[in-house]
Amino acid sequence: MYVKIETERLTFIRLNQTKLRSEEYIHLRDAINTDGNAQNVGRMTILPATYIGSPRHMHEYAQDAMSYVRHYDTLLDVFCGVAETRIATCTHLIWLVENIRPNEVDAVISAEIPNVQVDPGLHEVVIKNMIHGPCGTLNQNSPCMMMDGKCSKRYPRTLISETITGNDGYPLYRRRSTADNGKSTIVKLNQQDIEIDNRWIVPYSPILSKTFKAHINVESCHSVKSIKYICKYVAKGSDMAVIGIGAENSNDEVTQYQMGRYVSSNEAVWRIFSFPIHERHPSVVHLAVHLENGQRVRFIRRKQGKPVPGYTDVYSTDAIGRIYSVHPSNDECFYLRLLLVNVRGPTSFQQLRTVDGELCVSYREACQRLQLLENDAHWDQTLNDAVISSHAHQIRTLFSIIISTCFPSSPIDLWIKYKDYV
């Protein structure tokens, strides 16, 4: 039933491209015209980000999630206690005012079997909910086992006497052996009793486990890579498989979205009843980048919030602003964005192009006169923005464009810095 409903909605989008102002997607059109075979552009069918569940929609939520990371990372010295932002799925991210040290992790996160004599309640919850598998040689039929006979979750883990910082952004949690005062327990597997130790325990928070009596995996994230993984996993979109032979129109985003998409019964019921699939606080405001007279939307003044001193009828909230990224091939708009993030308090397009009282012919010239193009700092910032929310193949494409068309002064340095992301 839901597939039929969705088909009707997508058909409306396909037949009403002019009402959706798809021709105003200037940056996308320019990118397609300059990418590869420009002679076979064909008719473009846009699936807008306003369509819930579309690739654009999910990508925006991934970028919004990383906006929280950037915002709270820059305000850690302001908050006292814990600053929390919520993404209403099974994942929560919490930012701490001070970085937690390895010797402090054990007070918050544990990867060990609790002492049944000290805390029988926690012991019961952990044994019931926080044991992985067992898998491997104990159970080759476990769902986590891959083709090469290894656990995809890397269990059993290595026993270690003290928590240490890991190289991948996650600590190596303390997992003591039974000889080092660690505990073990007996679980049933295929009607047999099997003794397991701390190598099989999923990291958890004792407080949360005792409160909710459920499986709650808690990890300490020390790297933007781990946060990026969580945010992209939450907003990765639906699972799908596509087989294409001579695609008739590669620019039809509606068809690409429908091809091979799997819709489960749970998702169908959820979507039919229009239940929300995301909840966020505070909200993220998308700030569009456009050349003069090229705007696609009209902004109205905020009517709620706290009054801003010195400005009539202007109100502020706790919303976070996120400026859209711009492809380097759209050069003038790219340099406009570069000026927007470097020039404080501009009031007009003319002011952005004005340097030392003289109006520049282009935004690129203004960037040059402000010495924003003297080195590879802007390309470094472009790649730095990309690695936060883009996939590896997108970063590779961006790096190739910068190398081939933008002529950075030190491409080797850029490669060395970002090669691990591509």
JSON list of N, CA and C in Angstrom, two decimals, residues 49 68 87 140 182 220 261 278 319 343 351:
[
{"chain": "A", "resi": 49, "resn": "ALA", "atom": "N", "xyz": [15.09, 17.92, -1.72]},
{"chain": "A", "resi": 49, "resn": "ALA", "atom": "CA", "xyz": [15.40, 17.53, -0.35]},
{"chain": "A", "resi": 49, "resn": "ALA", "atom": "C", "xyz": [14.18, 17.57, 0.55]},
{"chain": "A", "resi": 68, "resn": "TYR", "atom": "N", "xyz": [26.03, 20.12, 14.46]},
{"chain": "A", "resi": 68, "resn": "TYR", "atom": "CA", "xyz": [26.03, 20.09, 15.92]},
{"chain": "A", "resi": 68, "resn": "TYR", "atom": "C", "xyz": [27.45, 19.86, 16.44]},
{"chain": "A", "resi": 87, "resn": "ILE", "atom": "N", "xyz": [19.46, 13.46, 18.35]},
{"chain": "A", "resi": 87, "resn": "ILE", "atom": "CA", "xyz": [19.03, 12.99, 17.04]},
{"chain": "A", "resi": 87, "resn": "ILE", "atom": "C", "xyz": [18.15, 11.79, 17.33]},
{"chain": "A", "resi": 140, "resn": "GLN", "atom": "N", "xyz": [29.82, -20.65, 14.43]},
{"chain": "A", "resi": 140, "resn": "GLN", "atom": "CA", "xyz": [30.08, -20.19, 13.07]},
{"chain": "A", "resi": 140, "resn": "GLN", "atom": "C", "xyz": [28.82, -19.68, 12.37]},
{"chain": "A", "resi": 182, "resn": "GLY", "atom": "N", "xyz": [39.38, -10.48, 36.74]},
{"chain": "A", "resi": 182, "resn": "GLY", "atom": "CA", "xyz": [38.23, -10.37, 35.87]},
{"chain": "A", "resi": 182, "resn": "GLY", "atom": "C", "xyz": [37.22, -11.47, 36.14]},
{"chain": "A", "resi": 220, "resn": "SER", "atom": "N", "xyz": [33.07, 5.96, 23.94]},
{"chain": "A", "resi": 220, "resn": "SER", "atom": "CA", "xyz": [33.73, 7.26, 24.09]},
{"chain": "A", "resi": 220, "resn": "SER", "atom": "C", "xyz": [34.37, 7.61, 22.76]},
{"chain": "A", "resi": 261, "resn": "ARG", "atom": "N", "xyz": [14.67, -0.07, -4.44]},
{"chain": "A", "resi": 261, "resn": "ARG", "atom": "CA", "xyz": [14.50, 0.33, -3.05]},
{"chain": "A", "resi": 261, "resn": "ARG", "atom": "C", "xyz": [13.64, -0.68, -2.30]},
{"chain": "A", "resi": 278, "resn": "HIS", "atom": "N", "xyz": [12.58, 11.75, 12.16]},
{"chain": "A", "resi": 278, "resn": "HIS", "atom": "CA", "xyz": [13.70, 12.46, 12.78]},
{"chain": "A", "resi": 278, "resn": "HIS", "atom": "C", "xyz": [13.15, 13.43, 13.81]},
{"chain": "A", "resi": 319, "resn": "ALA", "atom": "N", "xyz": [18.77, 28.14, 17.48]},
{"chain": "A", "resi": 319, "resn": "ALA", "atom": "CA", "xyz": [18.96, 27.43, 16.21]},
{"chain": "A", "resi": 319, "resn": "ALA", "atom": "C", "xyz": [20.40, 27.59, 15.72]},
{"chain": "A", "resi": 343, "resn": "VAL", "atom": "N", "xyz": [34.62, 37.30, 5.65]},
{"chain": "A", "resi": 343, "resn": "VAL", "atom": "CA", "xyz": [34.30, 38.71, 5.85]},
{"chain": "A", "resi": 343, "resn": "VAL", "atom": "C", "xyz": [33.17, 38.82, 6.87]},
{"chain": "A", "resi": 351, "resn": "GLN", "atom": "N", "xyz": [29.36, 45.17, -0.99]},
{"chain": "A", "resi": 351, "resn": "GLN", "atom": "CA", "xyz": [30.31, 45.29, 0.12]},
{"chain": "A", "resi": 351, "resn": "GLN", "atom": "C", "xyz": [31.28, 44.11, 0.14]}
]
